[in-house]
Coordinates of C-alpha atoms and ligand atoms in Angstrom, one line a residue:
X16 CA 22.2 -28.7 -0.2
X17 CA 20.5 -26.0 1.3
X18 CA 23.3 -23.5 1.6
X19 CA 23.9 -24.1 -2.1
X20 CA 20.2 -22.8 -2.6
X21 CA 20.4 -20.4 0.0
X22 CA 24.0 -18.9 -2.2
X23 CA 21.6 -19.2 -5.2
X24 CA 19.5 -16.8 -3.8
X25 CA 21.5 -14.4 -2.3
X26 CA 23.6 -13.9 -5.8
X27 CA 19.8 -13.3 -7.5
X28 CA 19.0 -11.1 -4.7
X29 CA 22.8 -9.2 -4.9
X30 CA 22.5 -9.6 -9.0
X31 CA 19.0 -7.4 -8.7
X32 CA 20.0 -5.0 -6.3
X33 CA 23.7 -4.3 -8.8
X34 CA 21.3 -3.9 -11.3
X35 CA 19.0 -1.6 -9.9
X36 CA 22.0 0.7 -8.8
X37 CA 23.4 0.9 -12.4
X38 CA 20.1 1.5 -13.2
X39 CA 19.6 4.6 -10.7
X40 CA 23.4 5.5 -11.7
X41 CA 22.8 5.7 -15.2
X42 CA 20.1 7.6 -15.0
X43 CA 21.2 10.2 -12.8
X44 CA 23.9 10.3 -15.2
X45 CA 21.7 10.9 -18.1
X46 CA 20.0 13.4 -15.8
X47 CA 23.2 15.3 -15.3
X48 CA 24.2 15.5 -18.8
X49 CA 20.6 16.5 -20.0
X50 CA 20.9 18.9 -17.7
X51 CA 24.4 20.4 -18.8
X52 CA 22.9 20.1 -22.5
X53 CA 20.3 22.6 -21.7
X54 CA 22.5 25.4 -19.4
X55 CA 24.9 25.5 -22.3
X56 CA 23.4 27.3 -25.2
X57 CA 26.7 27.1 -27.6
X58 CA 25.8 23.4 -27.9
X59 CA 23.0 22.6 -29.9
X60 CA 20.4 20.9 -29.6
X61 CA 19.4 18.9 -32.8
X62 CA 15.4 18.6 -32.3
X63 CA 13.2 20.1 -30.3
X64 CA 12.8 17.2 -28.0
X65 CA 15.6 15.1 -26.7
X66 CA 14.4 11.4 -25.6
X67 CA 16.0 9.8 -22.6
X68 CA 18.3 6.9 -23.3
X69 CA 17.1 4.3 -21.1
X70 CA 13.3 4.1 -22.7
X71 CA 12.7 0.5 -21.7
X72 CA 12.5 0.7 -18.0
X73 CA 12.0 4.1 -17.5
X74 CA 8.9 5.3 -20.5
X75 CA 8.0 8.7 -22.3
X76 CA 10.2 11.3 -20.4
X77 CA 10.6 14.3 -22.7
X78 CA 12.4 17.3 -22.4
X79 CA 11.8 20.6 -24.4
X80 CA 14.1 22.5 -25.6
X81 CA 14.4 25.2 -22.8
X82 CA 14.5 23.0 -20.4
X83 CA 11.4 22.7 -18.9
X84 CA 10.3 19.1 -18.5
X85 CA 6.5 18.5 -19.6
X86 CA 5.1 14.9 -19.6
X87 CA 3.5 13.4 -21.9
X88 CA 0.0 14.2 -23.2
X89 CA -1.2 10.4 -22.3
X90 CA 0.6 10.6 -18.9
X91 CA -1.0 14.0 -18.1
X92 CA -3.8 13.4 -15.5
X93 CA -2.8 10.4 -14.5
X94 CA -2.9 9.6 -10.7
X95 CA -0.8 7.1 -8.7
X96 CA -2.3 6.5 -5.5
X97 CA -0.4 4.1 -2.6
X98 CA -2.9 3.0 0.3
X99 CA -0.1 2.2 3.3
X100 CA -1.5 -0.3 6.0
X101 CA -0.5 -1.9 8.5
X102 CA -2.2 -5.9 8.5
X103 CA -5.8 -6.1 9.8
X104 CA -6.2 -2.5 9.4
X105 CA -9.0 -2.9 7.0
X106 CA -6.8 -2.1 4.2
X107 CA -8.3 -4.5 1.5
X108 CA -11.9 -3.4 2.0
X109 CA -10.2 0.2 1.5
X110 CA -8.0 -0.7 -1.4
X111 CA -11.7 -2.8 -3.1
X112 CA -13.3 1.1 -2.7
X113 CA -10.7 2.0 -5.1
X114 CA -10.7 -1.1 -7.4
X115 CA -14.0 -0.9 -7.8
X116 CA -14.0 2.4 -9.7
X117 CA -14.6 1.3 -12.9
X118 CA -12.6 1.3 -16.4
X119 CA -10.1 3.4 -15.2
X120 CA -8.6 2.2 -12.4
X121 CA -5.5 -0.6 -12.3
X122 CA -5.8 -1.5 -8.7
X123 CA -3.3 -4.0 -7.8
X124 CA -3.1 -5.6 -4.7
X125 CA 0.4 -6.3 -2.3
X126 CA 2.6 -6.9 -4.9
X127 CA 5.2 -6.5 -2.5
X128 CA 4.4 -9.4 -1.0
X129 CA 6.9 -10.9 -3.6
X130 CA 9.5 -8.8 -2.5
X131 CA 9.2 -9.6 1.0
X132 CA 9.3 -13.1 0.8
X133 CA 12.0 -13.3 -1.7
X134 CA 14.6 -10.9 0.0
X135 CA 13.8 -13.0 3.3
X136 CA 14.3 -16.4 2.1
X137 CA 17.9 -14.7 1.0
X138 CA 18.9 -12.9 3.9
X139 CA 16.6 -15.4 6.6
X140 CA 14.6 -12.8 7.8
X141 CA 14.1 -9.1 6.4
X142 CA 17.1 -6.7 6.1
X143 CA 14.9 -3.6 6.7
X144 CA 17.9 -1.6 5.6
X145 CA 17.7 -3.1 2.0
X146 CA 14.5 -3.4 1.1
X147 CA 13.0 -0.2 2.0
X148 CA 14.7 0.5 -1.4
X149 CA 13.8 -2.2 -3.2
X150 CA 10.0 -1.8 -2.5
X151 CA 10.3 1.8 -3.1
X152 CA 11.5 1.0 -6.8
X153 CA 9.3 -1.8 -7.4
X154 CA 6.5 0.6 -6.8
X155 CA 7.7 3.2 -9.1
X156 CA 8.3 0.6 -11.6
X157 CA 4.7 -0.6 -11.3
X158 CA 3.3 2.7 -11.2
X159 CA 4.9 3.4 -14.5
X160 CA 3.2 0.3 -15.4
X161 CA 6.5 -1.6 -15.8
X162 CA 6.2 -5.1 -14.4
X163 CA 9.9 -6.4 -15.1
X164 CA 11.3 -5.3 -11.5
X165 CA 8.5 -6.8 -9.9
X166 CA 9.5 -10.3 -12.4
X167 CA 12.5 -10.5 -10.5
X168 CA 10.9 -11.4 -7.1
X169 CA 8.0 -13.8 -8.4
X170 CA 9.2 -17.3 -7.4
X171 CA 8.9 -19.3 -9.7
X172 CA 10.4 -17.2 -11.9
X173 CA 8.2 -16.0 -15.0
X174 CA 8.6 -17.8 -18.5
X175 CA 8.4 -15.2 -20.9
X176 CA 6.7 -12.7 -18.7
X177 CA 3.9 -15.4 -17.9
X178 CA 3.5 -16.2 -14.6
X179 CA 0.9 -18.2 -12.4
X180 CA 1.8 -17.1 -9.4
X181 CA 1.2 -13.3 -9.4
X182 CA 0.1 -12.8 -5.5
X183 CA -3.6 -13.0 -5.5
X184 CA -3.8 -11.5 -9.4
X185 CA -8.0 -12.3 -8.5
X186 CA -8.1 -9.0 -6.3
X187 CA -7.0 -7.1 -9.1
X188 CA -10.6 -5.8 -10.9
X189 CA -7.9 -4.9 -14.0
X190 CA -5.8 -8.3 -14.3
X191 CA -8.9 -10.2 -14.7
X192 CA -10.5 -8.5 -17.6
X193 CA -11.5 -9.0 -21.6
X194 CA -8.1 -8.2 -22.3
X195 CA -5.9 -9.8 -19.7
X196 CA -7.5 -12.9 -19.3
X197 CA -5.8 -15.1 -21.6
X198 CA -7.6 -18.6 -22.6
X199 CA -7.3 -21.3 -19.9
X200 CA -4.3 -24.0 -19.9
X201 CA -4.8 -27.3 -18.7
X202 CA -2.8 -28.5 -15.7
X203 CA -1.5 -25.8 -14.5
X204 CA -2.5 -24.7 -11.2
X205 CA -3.4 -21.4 -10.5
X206 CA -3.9 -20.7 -6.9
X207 CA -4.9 -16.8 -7.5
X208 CA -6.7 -17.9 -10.3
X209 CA -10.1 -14.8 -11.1
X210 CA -13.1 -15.5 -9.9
X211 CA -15.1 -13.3 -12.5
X212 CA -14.1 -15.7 -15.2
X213 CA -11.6 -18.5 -16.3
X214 CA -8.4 -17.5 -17.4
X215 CA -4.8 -18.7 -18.9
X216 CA -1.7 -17.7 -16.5
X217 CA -1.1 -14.0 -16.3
X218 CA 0.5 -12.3 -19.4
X219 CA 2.8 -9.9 -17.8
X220 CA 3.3 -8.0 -20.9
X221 CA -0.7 -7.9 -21.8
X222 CA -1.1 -6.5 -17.6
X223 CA 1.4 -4.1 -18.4
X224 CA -0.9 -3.1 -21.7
X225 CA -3.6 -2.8 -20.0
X226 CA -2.6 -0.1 -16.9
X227 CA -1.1 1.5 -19.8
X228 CA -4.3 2.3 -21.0
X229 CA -5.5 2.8 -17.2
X230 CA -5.9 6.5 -16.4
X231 CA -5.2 5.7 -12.7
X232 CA -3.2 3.2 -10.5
X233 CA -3.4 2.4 -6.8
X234 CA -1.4 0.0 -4.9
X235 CA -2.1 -1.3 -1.4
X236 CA 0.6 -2.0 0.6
X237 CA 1.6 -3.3 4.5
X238 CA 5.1 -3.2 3.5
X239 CA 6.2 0.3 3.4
X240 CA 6.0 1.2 7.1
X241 CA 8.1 4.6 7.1
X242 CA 7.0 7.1 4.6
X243 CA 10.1 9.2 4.5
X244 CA 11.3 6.1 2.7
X245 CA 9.4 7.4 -0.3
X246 CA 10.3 10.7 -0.5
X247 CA 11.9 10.3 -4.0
X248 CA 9.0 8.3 -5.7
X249 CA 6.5 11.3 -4.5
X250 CA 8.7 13.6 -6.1
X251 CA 9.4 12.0 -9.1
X252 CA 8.1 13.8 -12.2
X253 CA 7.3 11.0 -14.1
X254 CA 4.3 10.2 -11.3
X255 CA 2.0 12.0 -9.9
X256 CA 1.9 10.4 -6.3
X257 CA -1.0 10.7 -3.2
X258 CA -0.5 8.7 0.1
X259 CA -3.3 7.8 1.9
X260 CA -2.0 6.5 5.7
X261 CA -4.6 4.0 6.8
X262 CA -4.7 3.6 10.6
X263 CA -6.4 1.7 13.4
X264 CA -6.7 1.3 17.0
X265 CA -3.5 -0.6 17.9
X266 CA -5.9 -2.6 20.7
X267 CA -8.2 -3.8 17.9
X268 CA -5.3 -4.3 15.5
X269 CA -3.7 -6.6 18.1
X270 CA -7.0 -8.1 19.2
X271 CA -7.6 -9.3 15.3
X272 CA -4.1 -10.8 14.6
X273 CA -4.4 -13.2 17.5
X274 CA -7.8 -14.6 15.5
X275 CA -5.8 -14.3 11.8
X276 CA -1.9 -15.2 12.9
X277 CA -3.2 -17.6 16.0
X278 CA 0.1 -19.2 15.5
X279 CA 2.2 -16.2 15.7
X280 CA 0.5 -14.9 18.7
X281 CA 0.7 -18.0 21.1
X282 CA 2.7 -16.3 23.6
X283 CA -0.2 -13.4 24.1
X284 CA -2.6 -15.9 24.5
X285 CA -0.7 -17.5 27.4
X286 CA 0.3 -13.7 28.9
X287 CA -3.3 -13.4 28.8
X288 CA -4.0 -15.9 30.3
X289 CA -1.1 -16.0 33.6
X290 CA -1.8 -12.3 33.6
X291 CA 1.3 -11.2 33.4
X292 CA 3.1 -9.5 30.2
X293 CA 6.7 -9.4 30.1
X294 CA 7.5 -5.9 28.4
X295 CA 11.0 -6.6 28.1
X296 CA 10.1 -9.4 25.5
X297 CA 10.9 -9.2 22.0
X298 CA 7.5 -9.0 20.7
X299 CA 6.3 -6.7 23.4
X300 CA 8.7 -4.5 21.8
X301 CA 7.9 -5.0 18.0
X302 CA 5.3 -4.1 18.3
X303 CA 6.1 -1.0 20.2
X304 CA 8.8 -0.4 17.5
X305 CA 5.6 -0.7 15.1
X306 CA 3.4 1.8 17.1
X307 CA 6.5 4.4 16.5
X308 CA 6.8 3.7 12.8
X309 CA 3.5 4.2 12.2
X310 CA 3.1 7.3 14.5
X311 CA 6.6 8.7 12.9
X312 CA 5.1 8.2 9.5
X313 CA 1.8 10.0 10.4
X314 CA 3.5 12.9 12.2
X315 CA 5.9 13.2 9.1
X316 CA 2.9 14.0 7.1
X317 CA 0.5 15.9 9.6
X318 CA 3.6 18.2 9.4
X319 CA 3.1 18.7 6.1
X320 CA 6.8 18.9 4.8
X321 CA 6.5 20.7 1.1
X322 CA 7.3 17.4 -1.0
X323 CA 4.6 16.1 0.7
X324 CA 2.0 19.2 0.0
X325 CA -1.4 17.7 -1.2
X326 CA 0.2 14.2 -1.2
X327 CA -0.8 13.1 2.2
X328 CA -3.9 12.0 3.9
X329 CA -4.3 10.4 7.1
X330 CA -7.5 8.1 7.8
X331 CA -8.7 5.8 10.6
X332 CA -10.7 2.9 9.8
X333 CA -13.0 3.4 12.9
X334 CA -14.0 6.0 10.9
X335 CA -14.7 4.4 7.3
X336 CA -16.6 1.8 9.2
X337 CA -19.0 4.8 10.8
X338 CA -19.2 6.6 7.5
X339 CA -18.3 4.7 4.8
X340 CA -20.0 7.2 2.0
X341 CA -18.8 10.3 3.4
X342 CA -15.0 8.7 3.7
X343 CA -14.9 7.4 0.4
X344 CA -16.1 11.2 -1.0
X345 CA -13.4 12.4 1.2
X346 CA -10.7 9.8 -0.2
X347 CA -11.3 9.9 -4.2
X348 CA -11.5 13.4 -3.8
X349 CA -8.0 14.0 -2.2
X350 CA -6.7 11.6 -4.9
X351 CA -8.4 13.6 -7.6
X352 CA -10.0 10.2 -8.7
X353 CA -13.5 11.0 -10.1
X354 CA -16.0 9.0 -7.9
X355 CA -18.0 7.1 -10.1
X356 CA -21.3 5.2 -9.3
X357 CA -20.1 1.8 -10.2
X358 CA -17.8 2.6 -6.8
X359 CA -21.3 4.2 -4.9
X360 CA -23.1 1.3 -5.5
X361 CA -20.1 -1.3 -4.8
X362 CA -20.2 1.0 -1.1
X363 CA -23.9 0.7 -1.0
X364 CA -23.8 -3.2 -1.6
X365 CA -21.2 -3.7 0.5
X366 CA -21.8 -2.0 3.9
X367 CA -25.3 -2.8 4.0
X368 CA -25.9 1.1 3.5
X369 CA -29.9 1.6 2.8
X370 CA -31.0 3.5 -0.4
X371 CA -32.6 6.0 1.7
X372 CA -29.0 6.4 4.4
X373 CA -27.0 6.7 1.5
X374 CA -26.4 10.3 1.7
X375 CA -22.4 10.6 2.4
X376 CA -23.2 12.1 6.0
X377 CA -25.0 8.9 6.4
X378 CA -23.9 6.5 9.6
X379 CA -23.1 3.5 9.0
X380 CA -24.3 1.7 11.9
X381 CA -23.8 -2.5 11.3
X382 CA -20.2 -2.1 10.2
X383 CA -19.5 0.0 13.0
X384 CA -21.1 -2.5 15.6
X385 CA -18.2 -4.9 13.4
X386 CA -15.8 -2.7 13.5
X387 CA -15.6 -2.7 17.9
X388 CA -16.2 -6.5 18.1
X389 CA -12.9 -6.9 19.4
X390 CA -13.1 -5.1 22.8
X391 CA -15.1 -8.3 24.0
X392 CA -12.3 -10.3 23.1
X393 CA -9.1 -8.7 24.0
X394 CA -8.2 -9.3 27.4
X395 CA -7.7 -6.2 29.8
X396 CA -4.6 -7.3 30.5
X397 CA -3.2 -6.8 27.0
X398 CA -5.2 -3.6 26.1
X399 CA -3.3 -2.4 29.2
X400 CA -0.4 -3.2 27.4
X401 CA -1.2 -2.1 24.1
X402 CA -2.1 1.4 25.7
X403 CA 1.4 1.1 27.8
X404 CA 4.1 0.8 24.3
X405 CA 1.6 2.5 22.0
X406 CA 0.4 5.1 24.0
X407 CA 1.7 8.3 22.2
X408 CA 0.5 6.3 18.5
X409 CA -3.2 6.0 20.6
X410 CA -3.1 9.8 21.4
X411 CA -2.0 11.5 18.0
X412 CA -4.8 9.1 16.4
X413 CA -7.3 9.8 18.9
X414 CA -8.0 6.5 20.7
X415 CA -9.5 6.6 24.2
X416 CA -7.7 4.8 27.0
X417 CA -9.4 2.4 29.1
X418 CA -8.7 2.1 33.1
X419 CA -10.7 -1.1 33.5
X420 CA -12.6 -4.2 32.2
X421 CA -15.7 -2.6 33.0
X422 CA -14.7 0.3 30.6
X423 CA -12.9 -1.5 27.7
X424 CA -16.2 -3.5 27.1
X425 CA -18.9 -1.1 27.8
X426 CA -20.1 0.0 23.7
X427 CA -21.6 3.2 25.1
X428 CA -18.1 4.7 26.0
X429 CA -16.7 5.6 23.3
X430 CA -13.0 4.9 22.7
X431 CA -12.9 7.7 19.4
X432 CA -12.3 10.8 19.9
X433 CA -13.8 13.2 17.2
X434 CA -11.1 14.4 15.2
X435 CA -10.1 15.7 12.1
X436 CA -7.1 14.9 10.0
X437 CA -7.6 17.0 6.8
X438 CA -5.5 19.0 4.9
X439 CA -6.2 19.7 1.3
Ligands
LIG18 C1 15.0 4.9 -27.3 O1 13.9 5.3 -28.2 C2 14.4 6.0 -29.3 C3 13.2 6.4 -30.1 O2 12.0 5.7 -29.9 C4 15.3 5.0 -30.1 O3 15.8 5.7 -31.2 C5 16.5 4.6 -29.2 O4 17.3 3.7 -29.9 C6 16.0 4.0 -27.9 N1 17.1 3.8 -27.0 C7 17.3 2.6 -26.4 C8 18.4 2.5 -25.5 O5 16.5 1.7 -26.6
LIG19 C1 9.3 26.2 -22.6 O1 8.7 25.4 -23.5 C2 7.3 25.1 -23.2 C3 6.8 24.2 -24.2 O2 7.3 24.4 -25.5 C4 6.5 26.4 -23.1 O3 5.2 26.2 -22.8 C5 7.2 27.3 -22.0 O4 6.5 28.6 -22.0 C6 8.6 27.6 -22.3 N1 9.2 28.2 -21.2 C7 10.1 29.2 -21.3 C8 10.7 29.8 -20.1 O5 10.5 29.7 -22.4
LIG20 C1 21.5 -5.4 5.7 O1 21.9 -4.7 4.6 C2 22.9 -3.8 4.9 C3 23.3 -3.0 3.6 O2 22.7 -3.6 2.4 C4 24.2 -4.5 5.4 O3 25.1 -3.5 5.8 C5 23.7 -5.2 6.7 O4 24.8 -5.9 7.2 C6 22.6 -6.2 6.4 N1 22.1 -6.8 7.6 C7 21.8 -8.0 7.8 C8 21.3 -8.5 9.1 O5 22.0 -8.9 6.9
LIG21 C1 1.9 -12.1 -24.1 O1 1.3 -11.0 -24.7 C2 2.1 -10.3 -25.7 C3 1.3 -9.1 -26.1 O2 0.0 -9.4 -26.7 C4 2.4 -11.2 -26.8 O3 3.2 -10.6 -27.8 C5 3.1 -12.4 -26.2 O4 3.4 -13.4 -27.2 C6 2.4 -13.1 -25.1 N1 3.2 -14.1 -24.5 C7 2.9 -15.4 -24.5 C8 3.9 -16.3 -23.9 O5 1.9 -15.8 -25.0
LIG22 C1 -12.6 18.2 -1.9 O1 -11.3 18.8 -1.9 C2 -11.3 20.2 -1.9 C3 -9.9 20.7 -1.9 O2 -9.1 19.9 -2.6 C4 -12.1 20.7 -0.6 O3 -12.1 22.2 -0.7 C5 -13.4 20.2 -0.5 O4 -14.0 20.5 0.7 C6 -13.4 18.6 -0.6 N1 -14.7 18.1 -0.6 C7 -15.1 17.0 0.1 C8 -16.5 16.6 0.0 O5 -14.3 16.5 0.9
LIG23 C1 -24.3 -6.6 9.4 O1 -23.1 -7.0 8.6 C2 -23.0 -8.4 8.6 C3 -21.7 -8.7 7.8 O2 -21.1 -7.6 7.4 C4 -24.2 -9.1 7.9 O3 -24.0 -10.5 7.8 C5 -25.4 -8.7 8.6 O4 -26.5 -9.2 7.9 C6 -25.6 -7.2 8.8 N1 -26.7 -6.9 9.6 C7 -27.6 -5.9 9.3 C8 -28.7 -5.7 10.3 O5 -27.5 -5.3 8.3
LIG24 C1 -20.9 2.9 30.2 O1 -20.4 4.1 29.7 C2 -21.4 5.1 29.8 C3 -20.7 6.4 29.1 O2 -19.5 6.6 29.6 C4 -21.7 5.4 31.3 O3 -22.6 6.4 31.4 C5 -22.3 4.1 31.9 O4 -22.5 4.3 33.3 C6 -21.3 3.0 31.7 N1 -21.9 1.7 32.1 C7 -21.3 0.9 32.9 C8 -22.1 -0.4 33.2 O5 -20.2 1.1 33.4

């Protein structure tokens, strides 16, 4: 019975994956041949502008008629931002500073979450190999504001593109409003039913309306862990793509996840507690192997490799918790996002910033305090070991190391360095 569903699955998963290919392949194909139409004079071109073939996945690419591509007048301007986390990173309070902006914004929130947990339940556990891919074209799908890719991995399955289970559709400012929320049906539970207001199941179709009409899109992910993984979505001409790397202190990262995933973490809380780690153990080394991701993703774009020119911005939490004004500036304006003062004042609200402190050099000093709870928590013991697998990650992010107890919980030693990741 359960390899039966488990086939199920796996043919869905294989079905999606054939598709996408042809997709990819028949669009490359349509590339080539564009292209050949242009370098050939002889053959002429019957109007000025020749429309791609495959207009229902892939919207509104035009060509003229020397060649030069040009986008569309409504897609000019547009900006397509992806926040990449790591979990307890601080990523949704950084991803809310976004969907907060105002009527502009179409702010959705892990949509790959679907993904993830649909191309595990097929394969019992992730096959990294696949669904780098995968997530990178559900993204570009969504940031052409094309849900159906995404349809595929929403479990259960959408009934004519309405669904109840979009993956907490209530963090999404955009798929909550006027024109998205559809009238309530009874019985039918919603568990990421808005909080704003009551609305029917989400219309997939009216969502993809409404980011149509959405000047800019950000997505926040945990999922994409190596950036050179998106390489062809950031130089796609149909999007205009920035990548903001949000980072944090791996010892408060680790610290945090034994409170969220207690479960998960049950064999650091007994290390902790006999004292001793084994570092040959599997989960000693993930989360080495996550350290490296991360640091391999950031060096990739502190090097500044020309597809990712102006695309890529490195910022530490620690950082957004001392200055949460000044970061936000710093952030919409590397995306090119106007800063509105809907977003200012959600800041304001939100990290208990005074009128008066409110200038963007202002410290934040309460979400700071927040922000270093954790070295009162984590044992020595593990920090040591954190500071042991992650130790080049710690130093290219400027994160102090600690020799002792006495150190790791003393607030007046500092464990941030002051440094500056900008590039513009
Ligand atoms: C694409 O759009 C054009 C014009 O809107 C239409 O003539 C053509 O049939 C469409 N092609 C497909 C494959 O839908
Ligand atoms: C190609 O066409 C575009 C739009 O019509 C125009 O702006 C551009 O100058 C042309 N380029 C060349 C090389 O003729
Ligand atoms: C993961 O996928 C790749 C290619 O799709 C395949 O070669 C490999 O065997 C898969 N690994 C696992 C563990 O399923
Ligand atoms: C979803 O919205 C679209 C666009 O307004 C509409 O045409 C369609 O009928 C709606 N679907 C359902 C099932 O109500
Ligand atoms: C905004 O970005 C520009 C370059 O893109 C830079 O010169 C300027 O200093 C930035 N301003 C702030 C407040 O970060
Ligand atoms: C600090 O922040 C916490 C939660 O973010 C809040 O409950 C508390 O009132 C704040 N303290 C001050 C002094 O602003
Ligand atoms: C705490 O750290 C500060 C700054 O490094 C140092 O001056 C102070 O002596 C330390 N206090 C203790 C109790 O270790």
């Amino acid at each position: 019975m359960r390899n039966k569903y488990a086939i199920i699955i796996i043919s869905i998963v294989a079905l999606v994956v054939i598709e996408k290919e042809n997709n990819i392949i028949s669009r490359v194909s349509d590339k080539l041949t564009l292209h050949r139409t242009m370098q050939t004079p002889e053959t002429p071109v019957s109007s000025s502008f020749v429309l791609m073939d495959d207009n229902s996945s892939y919207p509104d690419e035009i060509y003229t008629e020397n060649g030069t591509q040009i986008l569309r007048a409504s897609q000019k301007g547009k900006k397509h931002i992806l926040l990449m986390a790591t979990t307890r990173t601080g990523s949704s309070f950084v991803g809310e500073l976004f969907n907060q902006q105002g009527a502009n914004m179409f702010y959705l929130f892990e949509p790959l979450w679907h993904v993830e947990r649909m191309l595990s339940l097929g394969t019992g556990g992730t096959n990294t190999s696949t669904s780098v891919w995968v997530y990178r074209d559900v993204l570009k799908h969504l940031f052409l504001c094309d849900f159906s890719l995404l349809e595929s991995f929403i479990s259960p399955p959408p009934r004519d593109h309405v669904t109840h289970a979009l993956f907490r559709r209530e963090s999404s400012v955009a798929l909550c409003e006027e024109g998205v929320c559809t009238p309530v049906v009874k019985h039918v539970f919603e568990r990421y039913h808005c909080k704003t207001r009551r609305c029917g199941p989400l219309n997939l179709t009216l969502a993809s309306e409404a980011c149509q009409g959405k000047k800019h899109r950000v997505i926040k992910t945990v999922r994409v862990q190596q950036l050179d993984t998106l390489r062809s979505l950031v130089e796609d001409p149909q999007l205009d793509v920035r990548l903001i790397q949000l980072v944090r202190d791996p010892r408060a990262i680790l610290a945090s996840r034994m409170v969220a995933f207690a479960n998960k973490y049950q064999n650091w809380k007994s290390w902790a507690v006999n004292g001793e780690v084994p570092v040959e153990d599997e989960e000693v080394k993930r989360l080495e192997g996550n350290c490296n991701n991360i640091r391999m993703s950031a060096e990739l774009g502190l090097s500044q490799p020309e597809w990712l020119k102006n695309r890529y911005m490195l910022v530490r939490y620690e950082d957004i918790a001392r200055y949460p004004m000044q970061k936000a500036v710093e952030m919409y304006n590397f995306t090119g996002i106007p800063f509105t003062t809907q977003a200012r004042d959600w800041i304001l609200k939100n990290t208990h910033t005074s009128a008066e402190a409110s200038g963007v050099y202002s410290t934040q000093k309460n979400s700071s305090e927040q922000v270093e709870k954790w070295r009162l928590r984590i044992p020595f013991k593990l920090a040591q070991v954190v500071q042991e697998v992650c130790g080049p990650t710690m130093k290219l992010f400027g994160y102090r190391f600690v020799e002792n107890e006495q150190t790791l919980v003393n607030k007046t030693f500092s464990l941030l360095e002051e440094k500056e990741f900008t590039f513009s």
